[in-house]
Amino acid sequence: MINLKVVSDKNAIAAEALNMAHQLVEKQSDELFSIMLAGGSTPASFHRALAAADWPWWRTTVLFGDERCVPPTHKDSNYASAHESLLKDVSPAAVLRMTGEAPSSSAAADHYNNLLQGLPGKKANLVFVGMGDDGHTVSLFPDRAEVKDRDVIAVPQPPHASHSRITVTEAFLARCDQVVVLISGAGKADRLEEVVKGNNHGPLSQVLRYRKNKPTVLLVDAAAARNLTSGEIEI
Ligand code: 6PG
């Protein structure tokens, strides 16, 4: 079931994302809990709220949905951003980093693909992703052939984007327990309206189609929602 949840701004996105995360982790007492972090700039306020929250890090594994093929200290690294906004302040049981510094993006993708096979049920419990203004999500960009038989793939440097990438696939995202899409800003409004109205065929729309019967939330601010209102959506 796909739900659109419209909140006021980025801080409200952070508060609601934290509320949803707490509800999930409390339902799974004393089991390993895996949380997959989104890249980009939107999640930073959520990450800071999570770092300050009372959270069972002792049983939490942190995963990444995508990464740029750069070292983990590079300014464009999603890991570096997450370290600054969250990981430097907490001590998870495990952090499974995508190794953007690997000799090749395909080697890094193979490595992470193997790591994900070790997760219970080969899925994450809670996944956060974003949406680019072209409708991409994680590093799955429009007009690319979907790969259905892998959980992680390498992506050559996309047009209008930086670096070659490593990304989880639609197939992996379709399997996960809960997916939350964090979308903020007026620049996303046109594309979000296309996605919500079923007029878009990009990677995020494909993920939502796969997940029409699984818990999935589009958590968006008023600027991105423009003329949309909260409620269940049919993709
Ligand atoms: C990346 C991200 C990407 C991001 C969206 C939204 O590595 O670029 O994973 O998918 O989530 O582009 O980015 P913003 O939150 O910065 O708008």
PDB file of C-alpha atoms and ligand atoms in Angstrom:
ATOM      1  CA  MET A   1       0.000   0.000   0.000  1.00  0.00           C
ATOM      2  CA  ILE A   2       1.503   3.323  -1.031  1.00  0.00           C
ATOM      3  CA  ASN A   3       0.814   6.289   1.237  1.00  0.00           C
ATOM      4  CA  LEU A   4       1.493   9.934   0.503  1.00  0.00           C
ATOM      5  CA  LYS A   5       2.183  11.880   3.703  1.00  0.00           C
ATOM      6  CA  VAL A   6       2.482  15.650   3.350  1.00  0.00           C
ATOM      7  CA  VAL A   7       4.170  17.556   6.187  1.00  0.00           C
ATOM      8  CA  SER A   8       5.193  21.197   6.491  1.00  0.00           C
ATOM      9  CA  ASP A   9       8.950  21.229   5.892  1.00  0.00           C
ATOM     10  CA  LYS A  10      12.258  19.341   6.165  1.00  0.00           C
ATOM     11  CA  ASN A  11      12.191  19.400   9.966  1.00  0.00           C
ATOM     12  CA  ALA A  12       8.711  17.870   9.929  1.00  0.00           C
ATOM     13  CA  ILE A  13       9.985  15.230   7.490  1.00  0.00           C
ATOM     14  CA  ALA A  14      12.758  14.436   9.989  1.00  0.00           C
ATOM     15  CA  ALA A  15      10.310  14.200  12.913  1.00  0.00           C
ATOM     16  CA  GLU A  16       7.866  11.958  11.036  1.00  0.00           C
ATOM     17  CA  ALA A  17      10.660   9.743   9.672  1.00  0.00           C
ATOM     18  CA  LEU A  18      11.987   9.288  13.208  1.00  0.00           C
ATOM     19  CA  ASN A  19       8.490   8.493  14.485  1.00  0.00           C
ATOM     20  CA  MET A  20       8.029   5.837  11.781  1.00  0.00           C
ATOM     21  CA  ALA A  21      11.471   4.365  12.472  1.00  0.00           C
ATOM     22  CA  HIS A  22      10.759   4.111  16.207  1.00  0.00           C
ATOM     23  CA  GLN A  23       7.420   2.372  15.576  1.00  0.00           C
ATOM     24  CA  LEU A  24       9.167  -0.219  13.414  1.00  0.00           C
ATOM     25  CA  VAL A  25      12.188  -0.918  15.623  1.00  0.00           C
ATOM     26  CA  GLU A  26       9.989  -1.288  18.713  1.00  0.00           C
ATOM     27  CA  LYS A  27       7.845  -3.884  16.929  1.00  0.00           C
ATOM     28  CA  GLN A  28      10.990  -5.975  16.353  1.00  0.00           C
ATOM     29  CA  SER A  29      12.279  -6.257  19.943  1.00  0.00           C
ATOM     30  CA  ASP A  30      15.623  -8.034  20.387  1.00  0.00           C
ATOM     31  CA  GLU A  31      16.097  -8.889  16.693  1.00  0.00           C
ATOM     32  CA  LEU A  32      18.725  -7.480  14.390  1.00  0.00           C
ATOM     33  CA  PHE A  33      17.304  -4.360  12.777  1.00  0.00           C
ATOM     34  CA  SER A  34      18.657  -3.136   9.453  1.00  0.00           C
ATOM     35  CA  ILE A  35      18.194   0.461   8.333  1.00  0.00           C
ATOM     36  CA  MET A  36      19.278   1.614   4.871  1.00  0.00           C
ATOM     37  CA  LEU A  37      20.202   5.280   4.598  1.00  0.00           C
ATOM     38  CA  ALA A  38      19.384   7.535   1.655  1.00  0.00           C
ATOM     39  CA  GLY A  39      21.959   9.718  -0.069  1.00  0.00           C
ATOM     40  CA  GLY A  40      21.578  13.328  -1.125  1.00  0.00           C
ATOM     41  CA  SER A  41      20.877  16.318   1.099  1.00  0.00           C
ATOM     42  CA  THR A  42      17.282  15.750   2.256  1.00  0.00           C
ATOM     43  CA  PRO A  43      18.011  13.078   4.886  1.00  0.00           C
ATOM     44  CA  ALA A  44      20.530  15.190   6.878  1.00  0.00           C
ATOM     45  CA  SER A  45      17.967  16.630   9.310  1.00  0.00           C
ATOM     46  CA  PHE A  46      16.493  13.158   9.865  1.00  0.00           C
ATOM     47  CA  HIS A  47      19.984  11.754  10.471  1.00  0.00           C
ATOM     48  CA  ARG A  48      20.706  14.436  13.071  1.00  0.00           C
ATOM     49  CA  ALA A  49      17.374  13.704  14.810  1.00  0.00           C
ATOM     50  CA  LEU A  50      18.163   9.969  14.776  1.00  0.00           C
ATOM     51  CA  ALA A  51      21.619  10.618  16.249  1.00  0.00           C
ATOM     52  CA  ALA A  52      19.985  12.465  19.168  1.00  0.00           C
ATOM     53  CA  ALA A  53      17.239   9.857  19.687  1.00  0.00           C
ATOM     54  CA  ASP A  54      17.017   6.936  22.115  1.00  0.00           C
ATOM     55  CA  TRP A  55      17.736   4.129  19.615  1.00  0.00           C
ATOM     56  CA  PRO A  56      18.849   0.475  20.083  1.00  0.00           C
ATOM     57  CA  TRP A  57      22.119   0.858  18.128  1.00  0.00           C
ATOM     58  CA  TRP A  58      23.423  -2.349  19.818  1.00  0.00           C
ATOM     59  CA  ARG A  59      21.134  -4.383  17.515  1.00  0.00           C
ATOM     60  CA  THR A  60      21.114  -2.118  14.470  1.00  0.00           C
ATOM     61  CA  THR A  61      22.948  -2.658  11.174  1.00  0.00           C
ATOM     62  CA  VAL A  62      23.331   0.433   9.002  1.00  0.00           C
ATOM     63  CA  LEU A  63      23.243  -0.045   5.223  1.00  0.00           C
ATOM     64  CA  PHE A  64      23.481   2.294   2.240  1.00  0.00           C
ATOM     65  CA  GLY A  65      21.196   2.443  -0.785  1.00  0.00           C
ATOM     66  CA  ASP A  66      23.773   3.931  -3.101  1.00  0.00           C
ATOM     67  CA  GLU A  67      27.191   5.514  -3.217  1.00  0.00           C
ATOM     68  CA  ARG A  68      29.359   7.514  -5.517  1.00  0.00           C
ATOM     69  CA  CYS A  69      32.603   5.853  -6.622  1.00  0.00           C
ATOM     70  CA  VAL A  70      34.805   8.056  -4.456  1.00  0.00           C
ATOM     71  CA  PRO A  71      36.670   7.466  -1.192  1.00  0.00           C
ATOM     72  CA  PRO A  72      34.571   7.542   2.012  1.00  0.00           C
ATOM     73  CA  THR A  73      36.136  10.881   2.970  1.00  0.00           C
ATOM     74  CA  HIS A  74      35.296  12.563  -0.349  1.00  0.00           C
ATOM     75  CA  LYS A  75      32.925  15.550  -0.198  1.00  0.00           C
ATOM     76  CA  ASP A  76      30.530  13.791  -2.608  1.00  0.00           C
ATOM     77  CA  SER A  77      30.434  10.495  -0.688  1.00  0.00           C
ATOM     78  CA  ASN A  78      27.042   9.512   0.755  1.00  0.00           C
ATOM     79  CA  TYR A  79      28.928   7.699   3.516  1.00  0.00           C
ATOM     80  CA  ALA A  80      30.832  10.901   4.361  1.00  0.00           C
ATOM     81  CA  SER A  81      27.531  12.806   4.592  1.00  0.00           C
ATOM     82  CA  ALA A  82      25.971  10.130   6.817  1.00  0.00           C
ATOM     83  CA  HIS A  83      29.090  10.040   8.993  1.00  0.00           C
ATOM     84  CA  GLU A  84      28.886  13.801   9.518  1.00  0.00           C
ATOM     85  CA  SER A  85      25.126  13.862  10.229  1.00  0.00           C
ATOM     86  CA  LEU A  86      24.782  10.585  12.160  1.00  0.00           C
ATOM     87  CA  LEU A  87      27.478   7.925  12.289  1.00  0.00           C
ATOM     88  CA  LYS A  88      30.138   9.967  14.073  1.00  0.00           C
ATOM     89  CA  ASP A  89      27.759  10.245  17.053  1.00  0.00           C
ATOM     90  CA  VAL A  90      26.439   6.665  17.352  1.00  0.00           C
ATOM     91  CA  SER A  91      27.798   3.097  17.613  1.00  0.00           C
ATOM     92  CA  PRO A  92      25.743   0.699  15.474  1.00  0.00           C
ATOM     93  CA  ALA A  93      26.334  -3.052  15.796  1.00  0.00           C
ATOM     94  CA  ALA A  94      27.496  -2.917  12.166  1.00  0.00           C
ATOM     95  CA  VAL A  95      27.889  -0.383   9.381  1.00  0.00           C
ATOM     96  CA  LEU A  96      28.004  -2.006   5.919  1.00  0.00           C
ATOM     97  CA  ARG A  97      29.567   0.680   3.768  1.00  0.00           C
ATOM     98  CA  MET A  98      29.504   0.649  -0.033  1.00  0.00           C
ATOM     99  CA  THR A  99      33.185   0.775  -0.950  1.00  0.00           C
ATOM    100  CA  GLY A 100      33.286   3.580  -3.489  1.00  0.00           C
ATOM    101  CA  GLU A 101      37.076   3.484  -3.348  1.00  0.00           C
ATOM    102  CA  ALA A 102      37.210  -0.062  -4.801  1.00  0.00           C
ATOM    103  CA  PRO A 103      39.404  -0.629  -7.914  1.00  0.00           C
ATOM    104  CA  SER A 104      36.242  -0.683 -10.043  1.00  0.00           C
ATOM    105  CA  SER A 105      32.540   0.078  -9.585  1.00  0.00           C
ATOM    106  CA  SER A 106      31.650  -3.466 -10.646  1.00  0.00           C
ATOM    107  CA  ALA A 107      33.954  -4.918  -7.963  1.00  0.00           C
ATOM    108  CA  ALA A 108      32.297  -2.687  -5.352  1.00  0.00           C
ATOM    109  CA  ALA A 109      28.837  -3.677  -6.616  1.00  0.00           C
ATOM    110  CA  ASP A 110      29.709  -7.401  -6.453  1.00  0.00           C
ATOM    111  CA  HIS A 111      31.050  -6.933  -2.926  1.00  0.00           C
ATOM    112  CA  TYR A 112      27.892  -5.200  -1.666  1.00  0.00           C
ATOM    113  CA  ASN A 113      25.636  -7.575  -3.547  1.00  0.00           C
ATOM    114  CA  ASN A 114      27.272 -10.441  -1.618  1.00  0.00           C
ATOM    115  CA  LEU A 115      26.949  -8.584   1.696  1.00  0.00           C
ATOM    116  CA  LEU A 116      23.190  -8.108   1.193  1.00  0.00           C
ATOM    117  CA  GLN A 117      22.755 -11.855   0.681  1.00  0.00           C
ATOM    118  CA  GLY A 118      23.772 -12.252   4.320  1.00  0.00           C
ATOM    119  CA  LEU A 119      20.825 -10.233   5.636  1.00  0.00           C
ATOM    120  CA  PRO A 120      17.933 -12.167   7.218  1.00  0.00           C
ATOM    121  CA  GLY A 121      15.536 -12.746   4.306  1.00  0.00           C
ATOM    122  CA  LYS A 122      18.017 -10.946   2.022  1.00  0.00           C
ATOM    123  CA  LYS A 123      16.173  -7.724   2.747  1.00  0.00           C
ATOM    124  CA  ALA A 124      16.414  -4.595   4.878  1.00  0.00           C
ATOM    125  CA  ASN A 125      13.820  -3.814   7.539  1.00  0.00           C
ATOM    126  CA  LEU A 126      13.620  -0.069   6.911  1.00  0.00           C
ATOM    127  CA  VAL A 127      14.815   1.710   3.791  1.00  0.00           C
ATOM    128  CA  PHE A 128      15.045   5.434   3.194  1.00  0.00           C
ATOM    129  CA  VAL A 129      15.482   6.681  -0.350  1.00  0.00           C
ATOM    130  CA  GLY A 130      15.160  10.051  -2.040  1.00  0.00           C
ATOM    131  CA  MET A 131      13.923  11.221  -5.441  1.00  0.00           C
ATOM    132  CA  GLY A 132      15.859  13.384  -7.834  1.00  0.00           C
ATOM    133  CA  ASP A 133      14.000  15.998  -9.889  1.00  0.00           C
ATOM    134  CA  ASP A 134      14.356  13.667 -12.892  1.00  0.00           C
ATOM    135  CA  GLY A 135      12.568  10.885 -11.012  1.00  0.00           C
ATOM    136  CA  HIS A 136      15.656   8.879 -10.190  1.00  0.00           C
ATOM    137  CA  THR A 137      15.917   7.129  -6.846  1.00  0.00           C
ATOM    138  CA  VAL A 138      19.061   5.835  -5.141  1.00  0.00           C
ATOM    139  CA  SER A 139      21.305   5.773  -8.250  1.00  0.00           C
ATOM    140  CA  LEU A 140      18.713   4.236 -10.555  1.00  0.00           C
ATOM    141  CA  PHE A 141      18.342   6.815 -13.297  1.00  0.00           C
ATOM    142  CA  PRO A 142      15.633   7.109 -15.986  1.00  0.00           C
ATOM    143  CA  ASP A 143      16.130   5.460 -19.389  1.00  0.00           C
ATOM    144  CA  ARG A 144      18.383   2.717 -18.048  1.00  0.00           C
ATOM    145  CA  ALA A 145      17.552  -0.942 -18.627  1.00  0.00           C
ATOM    146  CA  GLU A 146      16.336  -2.484 -15.367  1.00  0.00           C
ATOM    147  CA  VAL A 147      18.519  -5.319 -14.001  1.00  0.00           C
ATOM    148  CA  LYS A 148      16.208  -7.880 -12.386  1.00  0.00           C
ATOM    149  CA  ASP A 149      18.638 -10.595 -11.275  1.00  0.00           C
ATOM    150  CA  ARG A 150      20.893  -8.614  -8.924  1.00  0.00           C
ATOM    151  CA  ASP A 151      20.473  -6.659  -5.707  1.00  0.00           C
ATOM    152  CA  VAL A 152      23.347  -4.262  -6.367  1.00  0.00           C
ATOM    153  CA  ILE A 153      24.721  -2.927  -9.653  1.00  0.00           C
ATOM    154  CA  ALA A 154      27.360  -0.524 -10.898  1.00  0.00           C
ATOM    155  CA  VAL A 155      26.162   2.563 -12.791  1.00  0.00           C
ATOM    156  CA  PRO A 156      28.426   4.518 -15.180  1.00  0.00           C
ATOM    157  CA  GLN A 157      28.487   8.250 -14.473  1.00  0.00           C
ATOM    158  CA  PRO A 158      24.928   9.408 -15.228  1.00  0.00           C
ATOM    159  CA  PRO A 159      24.204  12.396 -17.468  1.00  0.00           C
ATOM    160  CA  HIS A 160      23.894  15.602 -15.355  1.00  0.00           C
ATOM    161  CA  ALA A 161      25.158  13.779 -12.224  1.00  0.00           C
ATOM    162  CA  SER A 162      28.495  13.193 -10.571  1.00  0.00           C
ATOM    163  CA  HIS A 163      30.711  10.096 -10.520  1.00  0.00           C
ATOM    164  CA  SER A 164      29.995   6.479 -11.465  1.00  0.00           C
ATOM    165  CA  ARG A 165      27.862   4.844  -8.828  1.00  0.00           C
ATOM    166  CA  ILE A 166      26.964   1.716  -6.895  1.00  0.00           C
ATOM    167  CA  THR A 167      23.253   1.245  -6.225  1.00  0.00           C
ATOM    168  CA  VAL A 168      20.707  -1.229  -4.945  1.00  0.00           C
ATOM    169  CA  THR A 169      18.196  -2.255  -7.566  1.00  0.00           C
ATOM    170  CA  GLU A 170      14.428  -2.121  -7.888  1.00  0.00           C
ATOM    171  CA  ALA A 171      14.382  -5.886  -7.168  1.00  0.00           C
ATOM    172  CA  PHE A 172      16.063  -5.380  -3.787  1.00  0.00           C
ATOM    173  CA  LEU A 173      13.880  -2.411  -2.847  1.00  0.00           C
ATOM    174  CA  ALA A 174      10.772  -4.405  -3.795  1.00  0.00           C
ATOM    175  CA  ARG A 175      11.680  -7.054  -1.155  1.00  0.00           C
ATOM    176  CA  CYS A 176      12.356  -4.799   1.827  1.00  0.00           C
ATOM    177  CA  ASP A 177       9.905  -4.569   4.727  1.00  0.00           C
ATOM    178  CA  GLN A 178       9.274  -0.815   4.768  1.00  0.00           C
ATOM    179  CA  VAL A 179      10.366   1.857   2.277  1.00  0.00           C
ATOM    180  CA  VAL A 180      10.136   5.589   2.991  1.00  0.00           C
ATOM    181  CA  VAL A 181      10.799   8.092   0.205  1.00  0.00           C
ATOM    182  CA  LEU A 182      11.989  11.456   1.551  1.00  0.00           C
ATOM    183  CA  ILE A 183      11.155  14.313  -0.840  1.00  0.00           C
ATOM    184  CA  SER A 184      11.642  17.989  -0.159  1.00  0.00           C
ATOM    185  CA  GLY A 185      11.542  21.224  -2.156  1.00  0.00           C
ATOM    186  CA  ALA A 186       9.560  22.877  -4.937  1.00  0.00           C
ATOM    187  CA  GLY A 187      12.018  21.548  -7.518  1.00  0.00           C
ATOM    188  CA  LYS A 188      10.546  18.069  -7.028  1.00  0.00           C
ATOM    189  CA  ALA A 189       6.868  19.126  -7.351  1.00  0.00           C
ATOM    190  CA  ASP A 190       6.337  18.454 -11.057  1.00  0.00           C
ATOM    191  CA  ARG A 191       7.950  15.033 -10.964  1.00  0.00           C
ATOM    192  CA  LEU A 192       6.227  14.043  -7.711  1.00  0.00           C
ATOM    193  CA  GLU A 193       2.857  14.948  -9.218  1.00  0.00           C
ATOM    194  CA  GLU A 194       3.640  12.752 -12.241  1.00  0.00           C
ATOM    195  CA  VAL A 195       4.630   9.866  -9.960  1.00  0.00           C
ATOM    196  CA  VAL A 196       1.581  10.176  -7.685  1.00  0.00           C
ATOM    197  CA  LYS A 197      -0.792  10.424 -10.666  1.00  0.00           C
ATOM    198  CA  GLY A 198       0.770   7.392 -12.340  1.00  0.00           C
ATOM    199  CA  ASN A 199       2.085   9.415 -15.279  1.00  0.00           C
ATOM    200  CA  ASN A 200       5.760   8.637 -14.715  1.00  0.00           C
ATOM    201  CA  HIS A 201       7.691   5.534 -15.759  1.00  0.00           C
ATOM    202  CA  GLY A 202      10.997   6.264 -14.062  1.00  0.00           C
ATOM    203  CA  PRO A 203      12.813   4.110 -11.521  1.00  0.00           C
ATOM    204  CA  LEU A 204      10.942   5.408  -8.460  1.00  0.00           C
ATOM    205  CA  SER A 205       7.589   4.736 -10.133  1.00  0.00           C
ATOM    206  CA  GLN A 206       8.781   1.212 -10.949  1.00  0.00           C
ATOM    207  CA  VAL A 207       9.743   0.618  -7.318  1.00  0.00           C
ATOM    208  CA  LEU A 208       6.325   1.858  -6.197  1.00  0.00           C
ATOM    209  CA  ARG A 209       4.571  -0.423  -8.698  1.00  0.00           C
ATOM    210  CA  TYR A 210       6.521  -3.392  -7.303  1.00  0.00           C
ATOM    211  CA  ARG A 211       5.546  -2.320  -3.789  1.00  0.00           C
ATOM    212  CA  LYS A 212       1.851  -1.555  -4.286  1.00  0.00           C
ATOM    213  CA  ASN A 213       0.989  -4.212  -1.653  1.00  0.00           C
ATOM    214  CA  LYS A 214       3.876  -3.481   0.744  1.00  0.00           C
ATOM    215  CA  PRO A 215       4.305  -0.725   3.347  1.00  0.00           C
ATOM    216  CA  THR A 216       5.616   2.265   1.438  1.00  0.00           C
ATOM    217  CA  VAL A 217       5.394   5.951   2.305  1.00  0.00           C
ATOM    218  CA  LEU A 218       6.144   9.029   0.231  1.00  0.00           C
ATOM    219  CA  LEU A 219       7.069  11.486   2.999  1.00  0.00           C
ATOM    220  CA  VAL A 220       7.082  14.910   1.380  1.00  0.00           C
ATOM    221  CA  ASP A 221       7.095  18.552   2.404  1.00  0.00           C
ATOM    222  CA  ALA A 222       4.481  21.101   1.348  1.00  0.00           C
ATOM    223  CA  ALA A 223       6.796  22.647  -1.248  1.00  0.00           C
ATOM    224  CA  ALA A 224       7.244  19.321  -3.049  1.00  0.00           C
ATOM    225  CA  ALA A 225       3.565  18.381  -2.596  1.00  0.00           C
ATOM    226  CA  ARG A 226       2.294  21.675  -4.097  1.00  0.00           C
ATOM    227  CA  ASN A 227      -1.283  20.608  -4.996  1.00  0.00           C
ATOM    228  CA  LEU A 228      -1.204  17.110  -3.497  1.00  0.00           C
ATOM    229  CA  THR A 229      -2.801  15.980  -0.222  1.00  0.00           C
ATOM    230  CA  SER A 230      -2.016  13.099   2.157  1.00  0.00           C
ATOM    231  CA  GLY A 231      -3.656   9.751   1.521  1.00  0.00           C
ATOM    232  CA  GLU A 232      -3.357   6.345  -0.120  1.00  0.00           C
ATOM    233  CA  ILE A 233      -2.340   6.455  -3.781  1.00  0.00           C
ATOM    234  CA  GLU A 234      -2.819   4.004  -6.632  1.00  0.00           C
ATOM    235  CA  ILE A 235       0.240   3.761  -8.853  1.00  0.00           C
TER     236      ILE A 235
HETATM  237  C1  6PG B   1      22.417  10.288  -4.585  1.00  0.00           C
HETATM  238  C2  6PG B   1      21.111   9.978  -3.913  1.00  0.00           C
HETATM  239  C3  6PG B   1      19.952  10.408  -4.751  1.00  0.00           C
HETATM  240  C4  6PG B   1      19.191  11.405  -3.911  1.00  0.00           C
HETATM  241  C5  6PG B   1      18.238  12.221  -4.750  1.00  0.00           C
HETATM  242  C6  6PG B   1      17.634  13.352  -3.912  1.00  0.00           C
HETATM  243  O1  6PG B   1      23.417   9.649  -4.247  1.00  0.00           O
HETATM  244  O2  6PG B   1      22.422  11.242  -5.373  1.00  0.00           O
HETATM  245  O3  6PG B   1      20.985   8.753  -3.461  1.00  0.00           O
HETATM  246  O4  6PG B   1      19.115   9.376  -5.178  1.00  0.00           O
HETATM  247  O5  6PG B   1      18.470  10.704  -2.896  1.00  0.00           O
HETATM  248  O6  6PG B   1      18.968  12.773  -5.830  1.00  0.00           O
HETATM  249  O7  6PG B   1      18.685  14.180  -3.469  1.00  0.00           O
HETATM  250  P1  6PG B   1      18.376  15.470  -2.543  1.00  0.00           P
HETATM  251  O8  6PG B   1      17.884  14.925  -1.240  1.00  0.00           O
HETATM  252  O9  6PG B   1      19.730  16.145  -2.410  1.00  0.00           O
HETATM  253  O10 6PG B   1      17.361  16.274  -3.280  1.00  0.00           O
END
